[in-house]
JSON list of C-alpha atoms in Angstrom, two decimals:
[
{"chain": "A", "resi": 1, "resn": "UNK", "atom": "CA", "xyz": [13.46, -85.81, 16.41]},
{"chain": "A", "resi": 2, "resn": "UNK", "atom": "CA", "xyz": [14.96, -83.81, 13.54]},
{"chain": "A", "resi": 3, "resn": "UNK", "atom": "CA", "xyz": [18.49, -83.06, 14.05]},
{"chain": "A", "resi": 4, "resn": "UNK", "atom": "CA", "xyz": [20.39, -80.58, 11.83]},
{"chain": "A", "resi": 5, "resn": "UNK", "atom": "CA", "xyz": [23.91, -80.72, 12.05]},
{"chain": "A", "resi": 6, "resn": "UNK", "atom": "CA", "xyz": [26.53, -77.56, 10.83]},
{"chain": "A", "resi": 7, "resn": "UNK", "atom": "CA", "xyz": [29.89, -77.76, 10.40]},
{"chain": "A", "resi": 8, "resn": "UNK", "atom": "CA", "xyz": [32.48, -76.36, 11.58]},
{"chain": "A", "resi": 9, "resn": "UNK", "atom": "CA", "xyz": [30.74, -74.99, 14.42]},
{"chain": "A", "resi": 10, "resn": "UNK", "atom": "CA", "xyz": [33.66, -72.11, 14.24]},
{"chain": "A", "resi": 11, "resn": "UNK", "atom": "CA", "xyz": [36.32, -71.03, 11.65]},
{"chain": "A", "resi": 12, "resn": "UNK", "atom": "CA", "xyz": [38.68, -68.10, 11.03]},
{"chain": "A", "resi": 13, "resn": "UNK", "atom": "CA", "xyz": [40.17, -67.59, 7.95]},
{"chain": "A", "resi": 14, "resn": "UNK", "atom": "CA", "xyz": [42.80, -64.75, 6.06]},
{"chain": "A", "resi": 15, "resn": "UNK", "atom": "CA", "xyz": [40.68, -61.84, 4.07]},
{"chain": "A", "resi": 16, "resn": "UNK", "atom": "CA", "xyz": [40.15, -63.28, 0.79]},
{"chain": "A", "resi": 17, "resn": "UNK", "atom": "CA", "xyz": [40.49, -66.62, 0.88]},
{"chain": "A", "resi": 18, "resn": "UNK", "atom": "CA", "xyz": [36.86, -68.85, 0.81]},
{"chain": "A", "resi": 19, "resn": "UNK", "atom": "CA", "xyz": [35.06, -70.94, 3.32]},
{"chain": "A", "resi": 20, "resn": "UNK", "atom": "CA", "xyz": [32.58, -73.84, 3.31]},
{"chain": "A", "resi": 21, "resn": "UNK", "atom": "CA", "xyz": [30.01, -74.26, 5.75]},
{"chain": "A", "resi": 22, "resn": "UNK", "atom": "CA", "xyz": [27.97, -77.61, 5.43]},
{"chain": "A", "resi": 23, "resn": "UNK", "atom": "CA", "xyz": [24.86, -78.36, 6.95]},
{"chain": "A", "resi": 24, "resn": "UNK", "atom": "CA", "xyz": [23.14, -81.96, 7.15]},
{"chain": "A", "resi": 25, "resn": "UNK", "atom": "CA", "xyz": [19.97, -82.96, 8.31]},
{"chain": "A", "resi": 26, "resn": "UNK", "atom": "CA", "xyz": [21.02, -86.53, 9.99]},
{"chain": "A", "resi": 27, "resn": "UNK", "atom": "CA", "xyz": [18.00, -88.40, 10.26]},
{"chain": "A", "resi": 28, "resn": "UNK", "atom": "CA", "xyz": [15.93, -86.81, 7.39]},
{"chain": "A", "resi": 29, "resn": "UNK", "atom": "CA", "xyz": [15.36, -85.55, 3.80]},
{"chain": "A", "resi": 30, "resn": "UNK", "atom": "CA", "xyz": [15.60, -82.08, 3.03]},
{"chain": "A", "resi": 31, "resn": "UNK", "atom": "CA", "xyz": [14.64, -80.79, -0.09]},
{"chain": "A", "resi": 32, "resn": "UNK", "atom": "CA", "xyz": [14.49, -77.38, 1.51]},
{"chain": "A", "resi": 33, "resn": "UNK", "atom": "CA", "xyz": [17.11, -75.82, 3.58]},
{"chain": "A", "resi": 34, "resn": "UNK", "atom": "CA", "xyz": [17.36, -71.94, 4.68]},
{"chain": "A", "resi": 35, "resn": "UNK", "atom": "CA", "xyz": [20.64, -70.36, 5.28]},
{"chain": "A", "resi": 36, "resn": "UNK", "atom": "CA", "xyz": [20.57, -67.44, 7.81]},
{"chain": "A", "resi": 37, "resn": "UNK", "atom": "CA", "xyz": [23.06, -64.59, 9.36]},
{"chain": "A", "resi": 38, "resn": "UNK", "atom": "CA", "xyz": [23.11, -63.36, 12.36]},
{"chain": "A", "resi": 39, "resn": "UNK", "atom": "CA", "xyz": [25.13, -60.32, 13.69]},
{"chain": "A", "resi": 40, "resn": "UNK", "atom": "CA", "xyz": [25.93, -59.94, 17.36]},
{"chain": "A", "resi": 41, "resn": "UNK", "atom": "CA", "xyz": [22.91, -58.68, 19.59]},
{"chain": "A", "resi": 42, "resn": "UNK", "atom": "CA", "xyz": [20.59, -58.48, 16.42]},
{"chain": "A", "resi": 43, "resn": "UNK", "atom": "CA", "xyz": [18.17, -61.17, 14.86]},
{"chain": "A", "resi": 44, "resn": "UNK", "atom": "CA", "xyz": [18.72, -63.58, 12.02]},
{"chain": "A", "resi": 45, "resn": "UNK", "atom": "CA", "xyz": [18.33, -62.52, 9.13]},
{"chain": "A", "resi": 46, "resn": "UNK", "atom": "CA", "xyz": [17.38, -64.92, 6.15]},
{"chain": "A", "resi": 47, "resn": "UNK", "atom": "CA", "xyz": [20.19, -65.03, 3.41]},
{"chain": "A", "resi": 48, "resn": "UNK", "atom": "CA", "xyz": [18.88, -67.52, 0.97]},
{"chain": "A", "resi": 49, "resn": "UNK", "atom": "CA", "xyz": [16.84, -70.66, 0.29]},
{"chain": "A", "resi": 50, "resn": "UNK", "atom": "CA", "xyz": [18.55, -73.38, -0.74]},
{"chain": "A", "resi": 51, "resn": "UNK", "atom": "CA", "xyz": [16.95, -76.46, -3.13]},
{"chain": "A", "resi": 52, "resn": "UNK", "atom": "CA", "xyz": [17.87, -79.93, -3.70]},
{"chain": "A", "resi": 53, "resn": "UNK", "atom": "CA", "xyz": [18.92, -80.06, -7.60]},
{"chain": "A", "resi": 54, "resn": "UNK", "atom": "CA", "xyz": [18.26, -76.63, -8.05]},
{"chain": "A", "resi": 55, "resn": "UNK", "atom": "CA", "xyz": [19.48, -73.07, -8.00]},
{"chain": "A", "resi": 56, "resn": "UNK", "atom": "CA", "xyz": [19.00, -71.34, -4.18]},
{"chain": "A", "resi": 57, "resn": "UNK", "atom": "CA", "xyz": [16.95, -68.13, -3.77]},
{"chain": "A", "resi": 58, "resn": "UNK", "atom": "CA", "xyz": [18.46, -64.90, -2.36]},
{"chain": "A", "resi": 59, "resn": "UNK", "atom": "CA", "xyz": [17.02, -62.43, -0.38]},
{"chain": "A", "resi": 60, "resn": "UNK", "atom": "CA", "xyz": [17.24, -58.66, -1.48]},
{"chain": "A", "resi": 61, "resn": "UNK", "atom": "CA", "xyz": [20.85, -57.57, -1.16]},
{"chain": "A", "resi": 62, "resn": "UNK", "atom": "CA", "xyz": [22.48, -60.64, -0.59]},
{"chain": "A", "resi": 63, "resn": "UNK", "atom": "CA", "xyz": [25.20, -61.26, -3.32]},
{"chain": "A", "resi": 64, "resn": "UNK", "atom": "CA", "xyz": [24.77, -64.60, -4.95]},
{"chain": "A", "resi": 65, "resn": "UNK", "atom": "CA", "xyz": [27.93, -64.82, -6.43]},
{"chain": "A", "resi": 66, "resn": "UNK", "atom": "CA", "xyz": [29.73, -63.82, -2.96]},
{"chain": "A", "resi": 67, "resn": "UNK", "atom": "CA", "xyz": [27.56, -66.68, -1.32]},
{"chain": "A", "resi": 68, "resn": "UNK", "atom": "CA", "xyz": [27.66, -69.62, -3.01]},
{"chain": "A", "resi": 69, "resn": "UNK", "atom": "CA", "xyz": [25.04, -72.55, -2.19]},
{"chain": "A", "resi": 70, "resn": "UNK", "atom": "CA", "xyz": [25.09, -75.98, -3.19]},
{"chain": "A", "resi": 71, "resn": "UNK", "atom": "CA", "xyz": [22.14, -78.28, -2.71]},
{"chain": "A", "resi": 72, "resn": "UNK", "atom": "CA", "xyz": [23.48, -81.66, -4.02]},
{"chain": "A", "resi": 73, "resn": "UNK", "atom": "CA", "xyz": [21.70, -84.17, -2.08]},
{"chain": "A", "resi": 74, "resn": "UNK", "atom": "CA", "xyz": [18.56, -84.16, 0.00]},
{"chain": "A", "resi": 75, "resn": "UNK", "atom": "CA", "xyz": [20.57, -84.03, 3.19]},
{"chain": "A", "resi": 76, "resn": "UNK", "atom": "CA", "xyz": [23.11, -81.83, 2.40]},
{"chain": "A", "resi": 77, "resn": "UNK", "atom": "CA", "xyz": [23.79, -77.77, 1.63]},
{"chain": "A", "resi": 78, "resn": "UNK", "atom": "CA", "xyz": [26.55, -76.04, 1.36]},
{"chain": "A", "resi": 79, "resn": "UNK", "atom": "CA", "xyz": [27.35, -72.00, 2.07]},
{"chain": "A", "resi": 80, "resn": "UNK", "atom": "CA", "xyz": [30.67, -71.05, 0.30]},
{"chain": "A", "resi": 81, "resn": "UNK", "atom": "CA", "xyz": [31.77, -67.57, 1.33]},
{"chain": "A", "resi": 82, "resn": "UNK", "atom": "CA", "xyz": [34.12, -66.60, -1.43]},
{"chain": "A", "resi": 83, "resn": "UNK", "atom": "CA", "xyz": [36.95, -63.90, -0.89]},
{"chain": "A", "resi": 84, "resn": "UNK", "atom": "CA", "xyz": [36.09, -63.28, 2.67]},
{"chain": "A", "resi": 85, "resn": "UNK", "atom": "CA", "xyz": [36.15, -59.99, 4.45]},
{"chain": "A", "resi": 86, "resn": "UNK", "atom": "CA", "xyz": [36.14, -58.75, 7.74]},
{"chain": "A", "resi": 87, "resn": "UNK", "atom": "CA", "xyz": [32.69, -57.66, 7.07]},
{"chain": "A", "resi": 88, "resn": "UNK", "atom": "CA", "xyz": [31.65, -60.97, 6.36]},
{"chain": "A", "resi": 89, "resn": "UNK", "atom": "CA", "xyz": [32.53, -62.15, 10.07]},
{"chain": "A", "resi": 90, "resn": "UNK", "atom": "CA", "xyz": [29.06, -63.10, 11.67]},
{"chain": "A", "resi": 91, "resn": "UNK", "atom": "CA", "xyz": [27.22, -66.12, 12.76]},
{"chain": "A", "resi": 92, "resn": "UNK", "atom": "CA", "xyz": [26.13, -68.22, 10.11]},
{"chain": "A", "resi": 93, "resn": "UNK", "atom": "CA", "xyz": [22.95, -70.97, 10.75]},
{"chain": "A", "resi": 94, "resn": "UNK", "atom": "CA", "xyz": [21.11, -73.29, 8.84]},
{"chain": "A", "resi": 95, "resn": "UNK", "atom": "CA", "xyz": [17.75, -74.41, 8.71]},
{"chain": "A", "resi": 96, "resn": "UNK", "atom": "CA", "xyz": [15.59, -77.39, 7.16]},
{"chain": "A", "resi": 97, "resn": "UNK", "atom": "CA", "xyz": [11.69, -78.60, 7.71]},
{"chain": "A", "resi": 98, "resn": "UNK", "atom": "CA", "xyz": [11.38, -81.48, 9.41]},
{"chain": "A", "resi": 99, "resn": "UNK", "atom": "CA", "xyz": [9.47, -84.42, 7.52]},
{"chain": "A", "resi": 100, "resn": "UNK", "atom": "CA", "xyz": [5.78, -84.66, 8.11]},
{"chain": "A", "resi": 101, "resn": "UNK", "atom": "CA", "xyz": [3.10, -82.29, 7.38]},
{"chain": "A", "resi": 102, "resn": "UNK", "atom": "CA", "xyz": [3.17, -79.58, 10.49]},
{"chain": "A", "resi": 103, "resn": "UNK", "atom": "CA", "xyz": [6.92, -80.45, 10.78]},
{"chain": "A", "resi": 104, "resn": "UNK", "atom": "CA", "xyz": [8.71, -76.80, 11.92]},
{"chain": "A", "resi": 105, "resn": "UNK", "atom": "CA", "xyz": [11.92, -75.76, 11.31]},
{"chain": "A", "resi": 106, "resn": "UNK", "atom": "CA", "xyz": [15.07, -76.97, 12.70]},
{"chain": "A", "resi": 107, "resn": "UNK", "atom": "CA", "xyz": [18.40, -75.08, 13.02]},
{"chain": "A", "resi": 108, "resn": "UNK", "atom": "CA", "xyz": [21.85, -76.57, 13.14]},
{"chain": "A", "resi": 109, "resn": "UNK", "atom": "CA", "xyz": [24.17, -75.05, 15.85]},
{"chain": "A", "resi": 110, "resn": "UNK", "atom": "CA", "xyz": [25.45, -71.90, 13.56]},
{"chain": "A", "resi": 111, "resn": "UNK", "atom": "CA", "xyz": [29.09, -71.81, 12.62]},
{"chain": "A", "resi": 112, "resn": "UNK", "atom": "CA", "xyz": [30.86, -68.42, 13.67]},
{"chain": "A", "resi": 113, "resn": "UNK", "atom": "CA", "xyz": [33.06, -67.35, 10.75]},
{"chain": "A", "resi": 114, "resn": "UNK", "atom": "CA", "xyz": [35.78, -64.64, 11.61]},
{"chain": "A", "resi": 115, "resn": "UNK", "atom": "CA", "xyz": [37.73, -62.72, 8.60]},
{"chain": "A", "resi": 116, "resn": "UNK", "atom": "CA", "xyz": [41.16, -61.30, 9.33]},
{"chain": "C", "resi": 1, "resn": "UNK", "atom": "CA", "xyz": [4.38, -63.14, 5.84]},
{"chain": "C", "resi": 2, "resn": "UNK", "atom": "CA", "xyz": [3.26, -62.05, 9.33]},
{"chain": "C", "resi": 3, "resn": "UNK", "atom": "CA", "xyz": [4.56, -59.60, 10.91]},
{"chain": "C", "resi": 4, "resn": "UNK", "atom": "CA", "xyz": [5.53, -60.18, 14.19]},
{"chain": "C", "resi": 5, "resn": "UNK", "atom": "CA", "xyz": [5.16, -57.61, 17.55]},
{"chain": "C", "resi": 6, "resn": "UNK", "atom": "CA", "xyz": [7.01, -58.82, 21.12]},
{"chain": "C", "resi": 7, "resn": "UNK", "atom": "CA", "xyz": [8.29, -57.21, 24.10]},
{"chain": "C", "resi": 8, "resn": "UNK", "atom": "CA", "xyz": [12.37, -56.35, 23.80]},
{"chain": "C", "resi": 9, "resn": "UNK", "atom": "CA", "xyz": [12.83, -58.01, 27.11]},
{"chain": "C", "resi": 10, "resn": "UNK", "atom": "CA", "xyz": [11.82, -59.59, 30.36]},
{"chain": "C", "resi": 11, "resn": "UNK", "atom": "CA", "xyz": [13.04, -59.74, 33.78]},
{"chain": "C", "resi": 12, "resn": "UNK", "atom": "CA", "xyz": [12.14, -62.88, 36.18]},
{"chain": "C", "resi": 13, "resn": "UNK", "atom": "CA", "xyz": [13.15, -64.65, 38.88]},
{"chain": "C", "resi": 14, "resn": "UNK", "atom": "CA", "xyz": [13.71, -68.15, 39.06]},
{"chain": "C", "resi": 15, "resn": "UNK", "atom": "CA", "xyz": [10.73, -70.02, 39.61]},
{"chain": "C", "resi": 16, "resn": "UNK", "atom": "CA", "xyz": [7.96, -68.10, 38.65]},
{"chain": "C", "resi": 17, "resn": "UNK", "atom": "CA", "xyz": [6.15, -67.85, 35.54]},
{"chain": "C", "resi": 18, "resn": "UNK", "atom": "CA", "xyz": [7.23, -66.28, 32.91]},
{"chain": "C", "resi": 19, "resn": "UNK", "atom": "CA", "xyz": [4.64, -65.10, 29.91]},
{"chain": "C", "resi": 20, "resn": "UNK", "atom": "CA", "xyz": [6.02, -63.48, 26.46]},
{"chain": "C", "resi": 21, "resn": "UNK", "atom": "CA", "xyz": [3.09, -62.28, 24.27]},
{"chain": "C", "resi": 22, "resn": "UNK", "atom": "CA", "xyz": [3.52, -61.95, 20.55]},
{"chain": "C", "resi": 23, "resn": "UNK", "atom": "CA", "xyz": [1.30, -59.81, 18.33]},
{"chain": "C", "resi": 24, "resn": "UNK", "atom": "CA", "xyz": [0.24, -61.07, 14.66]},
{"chain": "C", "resi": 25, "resn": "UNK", "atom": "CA", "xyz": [-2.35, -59.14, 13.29]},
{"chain": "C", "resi": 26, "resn": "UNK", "atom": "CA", "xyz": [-2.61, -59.76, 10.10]},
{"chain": "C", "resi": 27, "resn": "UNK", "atom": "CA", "xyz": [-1.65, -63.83, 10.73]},
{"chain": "C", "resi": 28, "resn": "UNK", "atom": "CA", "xyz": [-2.90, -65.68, 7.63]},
{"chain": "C", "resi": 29, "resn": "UNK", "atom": "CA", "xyz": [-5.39, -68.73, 7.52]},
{"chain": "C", "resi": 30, "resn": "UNK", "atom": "CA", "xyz": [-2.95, -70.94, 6.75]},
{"chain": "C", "resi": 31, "resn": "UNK", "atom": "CA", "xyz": [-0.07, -70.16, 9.05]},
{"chain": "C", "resi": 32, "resn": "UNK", "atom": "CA", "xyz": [1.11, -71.74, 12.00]},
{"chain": "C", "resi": 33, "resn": "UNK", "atom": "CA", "xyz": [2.64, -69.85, 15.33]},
{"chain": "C", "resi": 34, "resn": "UNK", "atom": "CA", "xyz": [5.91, -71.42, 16.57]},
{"chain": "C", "resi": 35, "resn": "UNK", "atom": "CA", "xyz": [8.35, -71.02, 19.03]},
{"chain": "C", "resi": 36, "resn": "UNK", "atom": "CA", "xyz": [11.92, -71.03, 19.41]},
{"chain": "C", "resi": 37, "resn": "UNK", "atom": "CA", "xyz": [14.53, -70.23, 22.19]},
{"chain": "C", "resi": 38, "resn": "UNK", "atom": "CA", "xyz": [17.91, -69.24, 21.20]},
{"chain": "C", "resi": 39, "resn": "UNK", "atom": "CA", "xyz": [21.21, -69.14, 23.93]},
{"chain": "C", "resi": 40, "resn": "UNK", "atom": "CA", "xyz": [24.44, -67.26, 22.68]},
{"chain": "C", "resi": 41, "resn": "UNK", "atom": "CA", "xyz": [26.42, -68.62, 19.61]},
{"chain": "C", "resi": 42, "resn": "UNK", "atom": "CA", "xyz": [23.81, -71.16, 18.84]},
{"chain": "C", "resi": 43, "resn": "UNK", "atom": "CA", "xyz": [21.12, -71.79, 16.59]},
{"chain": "C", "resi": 44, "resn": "UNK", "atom": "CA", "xyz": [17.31, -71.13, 17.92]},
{"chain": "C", "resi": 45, "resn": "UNK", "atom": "CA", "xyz": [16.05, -74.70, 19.69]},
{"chain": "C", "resi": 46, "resn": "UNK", "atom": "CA", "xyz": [12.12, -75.10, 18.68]},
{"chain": "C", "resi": 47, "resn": "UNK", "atom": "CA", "xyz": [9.98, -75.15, 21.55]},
{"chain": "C", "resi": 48, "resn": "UNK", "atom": "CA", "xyz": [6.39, -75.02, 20.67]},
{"chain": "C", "resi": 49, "resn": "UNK", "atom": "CA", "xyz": [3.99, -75.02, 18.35]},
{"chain": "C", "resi": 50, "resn": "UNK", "atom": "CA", "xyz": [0.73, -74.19, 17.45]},
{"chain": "C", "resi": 51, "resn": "UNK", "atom": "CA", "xyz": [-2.81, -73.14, 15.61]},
{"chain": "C", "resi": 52, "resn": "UNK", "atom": "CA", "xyz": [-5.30, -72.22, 17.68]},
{"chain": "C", "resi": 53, "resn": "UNK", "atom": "CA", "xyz": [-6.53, -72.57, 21.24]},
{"chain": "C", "resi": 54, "resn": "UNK", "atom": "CA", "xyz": [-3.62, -73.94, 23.75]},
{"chain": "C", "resi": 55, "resn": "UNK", "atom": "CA", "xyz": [-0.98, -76.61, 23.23]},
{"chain": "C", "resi": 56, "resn": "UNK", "atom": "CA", "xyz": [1.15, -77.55, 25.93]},
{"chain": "C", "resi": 57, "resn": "UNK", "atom": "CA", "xyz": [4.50, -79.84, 25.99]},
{"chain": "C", "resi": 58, "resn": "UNK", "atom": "CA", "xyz": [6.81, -80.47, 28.43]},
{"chain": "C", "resi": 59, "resn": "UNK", "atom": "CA", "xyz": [8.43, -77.40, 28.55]},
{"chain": "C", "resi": 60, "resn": "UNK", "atom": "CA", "xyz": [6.03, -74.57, 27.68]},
{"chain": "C", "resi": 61, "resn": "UNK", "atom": "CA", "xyz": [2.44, -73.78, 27.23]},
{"chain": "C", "resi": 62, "resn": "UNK", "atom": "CA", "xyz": [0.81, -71.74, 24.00]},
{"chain": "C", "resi": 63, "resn": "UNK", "atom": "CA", "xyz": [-2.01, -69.63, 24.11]},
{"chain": "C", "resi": 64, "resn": "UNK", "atom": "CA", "xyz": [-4.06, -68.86, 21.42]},
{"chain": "C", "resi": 65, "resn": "UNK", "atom": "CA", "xyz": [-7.18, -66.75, 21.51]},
{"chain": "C", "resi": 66, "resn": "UNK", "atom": "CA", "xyz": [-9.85, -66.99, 18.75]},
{"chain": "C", "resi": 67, "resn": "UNK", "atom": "CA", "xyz": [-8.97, -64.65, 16.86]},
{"chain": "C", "resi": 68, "resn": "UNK", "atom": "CA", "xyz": [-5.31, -65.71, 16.18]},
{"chain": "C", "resi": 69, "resn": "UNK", "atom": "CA", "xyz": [-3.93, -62.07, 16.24]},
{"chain": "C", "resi": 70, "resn": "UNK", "atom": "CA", "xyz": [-2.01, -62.76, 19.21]},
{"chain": "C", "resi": 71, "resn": "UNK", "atom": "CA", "xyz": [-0.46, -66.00, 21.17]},
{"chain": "C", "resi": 72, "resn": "UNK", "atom": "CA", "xyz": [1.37, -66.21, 24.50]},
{"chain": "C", "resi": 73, "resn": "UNK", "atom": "CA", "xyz": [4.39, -68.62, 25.35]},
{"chain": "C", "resi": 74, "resn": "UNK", "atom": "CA", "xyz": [3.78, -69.27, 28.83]},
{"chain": "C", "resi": 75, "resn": "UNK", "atom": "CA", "xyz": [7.42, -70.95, 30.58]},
{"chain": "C", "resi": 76, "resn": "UNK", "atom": "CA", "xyz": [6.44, -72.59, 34.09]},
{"chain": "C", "resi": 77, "resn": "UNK", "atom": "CA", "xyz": [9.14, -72.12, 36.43]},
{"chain": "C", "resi": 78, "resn": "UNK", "atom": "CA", "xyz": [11.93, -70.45, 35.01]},
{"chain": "C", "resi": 79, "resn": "UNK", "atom": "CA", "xyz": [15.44, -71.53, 35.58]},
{"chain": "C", "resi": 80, "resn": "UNK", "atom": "CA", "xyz": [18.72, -69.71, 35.35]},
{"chain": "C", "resi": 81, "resn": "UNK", "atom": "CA", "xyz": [19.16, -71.73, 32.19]},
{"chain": "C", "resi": 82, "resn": "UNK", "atom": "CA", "xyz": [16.14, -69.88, 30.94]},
{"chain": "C", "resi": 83, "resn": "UNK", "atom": "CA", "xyz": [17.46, -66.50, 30.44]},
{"chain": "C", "resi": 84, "resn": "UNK", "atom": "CA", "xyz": [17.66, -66.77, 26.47]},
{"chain": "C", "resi": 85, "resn": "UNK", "atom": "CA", "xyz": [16.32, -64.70, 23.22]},
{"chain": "C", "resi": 86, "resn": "UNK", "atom": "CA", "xyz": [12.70, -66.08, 22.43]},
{"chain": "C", "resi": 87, "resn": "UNK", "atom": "CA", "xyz": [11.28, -65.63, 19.28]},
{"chain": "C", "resi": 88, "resn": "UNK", "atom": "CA", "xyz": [7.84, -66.15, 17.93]},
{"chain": "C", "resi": 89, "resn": "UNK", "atom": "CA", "xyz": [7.67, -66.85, 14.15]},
{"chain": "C", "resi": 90, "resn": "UNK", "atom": "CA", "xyz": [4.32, -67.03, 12.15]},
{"chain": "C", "resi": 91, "resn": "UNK", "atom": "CA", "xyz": [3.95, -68.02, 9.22]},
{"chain": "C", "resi": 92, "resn": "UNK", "atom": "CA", "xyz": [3.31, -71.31, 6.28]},
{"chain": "C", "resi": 93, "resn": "UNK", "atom": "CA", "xyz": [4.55, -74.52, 7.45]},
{"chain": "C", "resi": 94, "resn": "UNK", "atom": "CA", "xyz": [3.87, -75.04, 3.65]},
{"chain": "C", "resi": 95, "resn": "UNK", "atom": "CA", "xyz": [6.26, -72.12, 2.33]},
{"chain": "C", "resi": 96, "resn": "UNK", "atom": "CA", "xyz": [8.28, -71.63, 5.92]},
{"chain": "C", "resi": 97, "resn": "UNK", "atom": "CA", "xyz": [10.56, -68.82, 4.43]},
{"chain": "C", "resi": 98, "resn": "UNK", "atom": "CA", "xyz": [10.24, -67.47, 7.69]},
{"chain": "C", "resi": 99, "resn": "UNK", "atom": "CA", "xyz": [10.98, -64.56, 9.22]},
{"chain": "C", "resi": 100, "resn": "UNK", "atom": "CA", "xyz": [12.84, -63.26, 12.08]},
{"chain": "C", "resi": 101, "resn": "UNK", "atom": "CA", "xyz": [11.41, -60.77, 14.34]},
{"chain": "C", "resi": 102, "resn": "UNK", "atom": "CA", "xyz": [13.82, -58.62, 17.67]},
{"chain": "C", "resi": 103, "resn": "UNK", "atom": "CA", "xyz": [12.89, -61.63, 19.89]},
{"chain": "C", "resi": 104, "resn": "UNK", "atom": "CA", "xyz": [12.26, -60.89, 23.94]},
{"chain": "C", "resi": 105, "resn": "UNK", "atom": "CA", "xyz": [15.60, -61.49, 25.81]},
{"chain": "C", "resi": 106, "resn": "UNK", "atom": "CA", "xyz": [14.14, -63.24, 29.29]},
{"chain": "C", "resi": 107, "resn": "UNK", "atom": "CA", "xyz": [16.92, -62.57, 32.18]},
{"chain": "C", "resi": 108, "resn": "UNK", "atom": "CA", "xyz": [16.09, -65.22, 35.01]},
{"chain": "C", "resi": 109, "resn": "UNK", "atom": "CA", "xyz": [17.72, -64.01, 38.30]},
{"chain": "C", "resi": 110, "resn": "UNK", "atom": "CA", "xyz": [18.51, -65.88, 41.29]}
]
């Protein structure tokens, strides 16, 4: 089946420094991948859609230039969080469509990022 | 996109059935009704899948009535490794900028 892989699974970093956040699908081709947030007891929330050789799409609100997201190959996306804060400390997953025509979505394992 | 209606929570014990309804109303020719079960600190695990009338796999059942407006995930003989958040998404597998709704958070007790 389609397996989605995230990486790291957790990080902590120093207020204002960056992190990366990579997500793979490992046995297929994503030209699609969704990035999502998710604060502690609520729902995800959909932060962007990211596109192979293209710009991503933000959702209302979401800063693109305080998320970064790089799409540079079919099986790979990137999430930079630039100049972190403690508000930015959530759960972070990733999504991609599965090949095939009524393929769902899967979701890596999220990567919880903490800001101190 | 669909807009999604479920129950906050559920109690159960283990082994009996447990059924989660999800309200759609205004679900969309073209979209599909899926599944997914999510455990603390990790990402939501697909379960099922569907467009109309039932589909069952080896872990759950989905019930759709005629009219699509609704659909029921139907989990045979809960565990204690059931109690999780379970969310029902509707929507394009076309487009799939999908949606997050509150989810129902099933407790299974012993």
């Amino acid at each position: 089946g389609a397996v989605v892989s995230q990486h790291p699974s957790w990080v902590i970093c120093k207020s204002g420094t960056s992190v990366k956040i990579e997500c793979r699908s490992l046995d297929f081709q994503a030209t699609t991948m969704f990035w999502y947030r998710q604060f502690p007891k609520q729902s995800l929330m959909l932060m962007a859609t990211s596109n192979e050789g293209s710009k991503a799409t933000y959702e209302q609100g979401v800063e693109k230039d305080k998320f970064l997201i790089n799409h540079a190959s079919l099986t790979l996306s990137t999430l930079t969080v630039t100049s972190a804060h403690p508000e930015d400390s959530s759960f972070y997953i990733c999504s991609a469509r599965g090949q095939g025509g009524n393929s769902p979505l899967h979701f890596g394992n999220g990567t919880r990022l903490t800001v101190t | 996109l669909a807009k999604t209606t479920q129950p906050i929570s559920m109690d159960s014990y283990e082994g009996q059935e447990v059924n989660i309804t999800c309200s759609h109303n205004n679900i969309a020719t073209n979209d599909y009704i899926t599944w997914y079960q999510q455990f603390p600190s990790q990402g939501p695990r697909f379960i099922i899948q569907g467009y109309k009338t039932k589909v069952t796999n080896e872990v759950a059942s989905l019930f759709i009535p005629a009219d699509r407006k609704s659909s029921t995930l139907s989990l045979p003989r809960v565990s204690l490794s059931d109690t999780a958040v379970y969310y029902c998404l509707v929507g394009d597998l076309g487009d799939y900028k999908l949606s997050f709704g509150a989810g129902t958070t099933v407790t299974v007790r012993a």
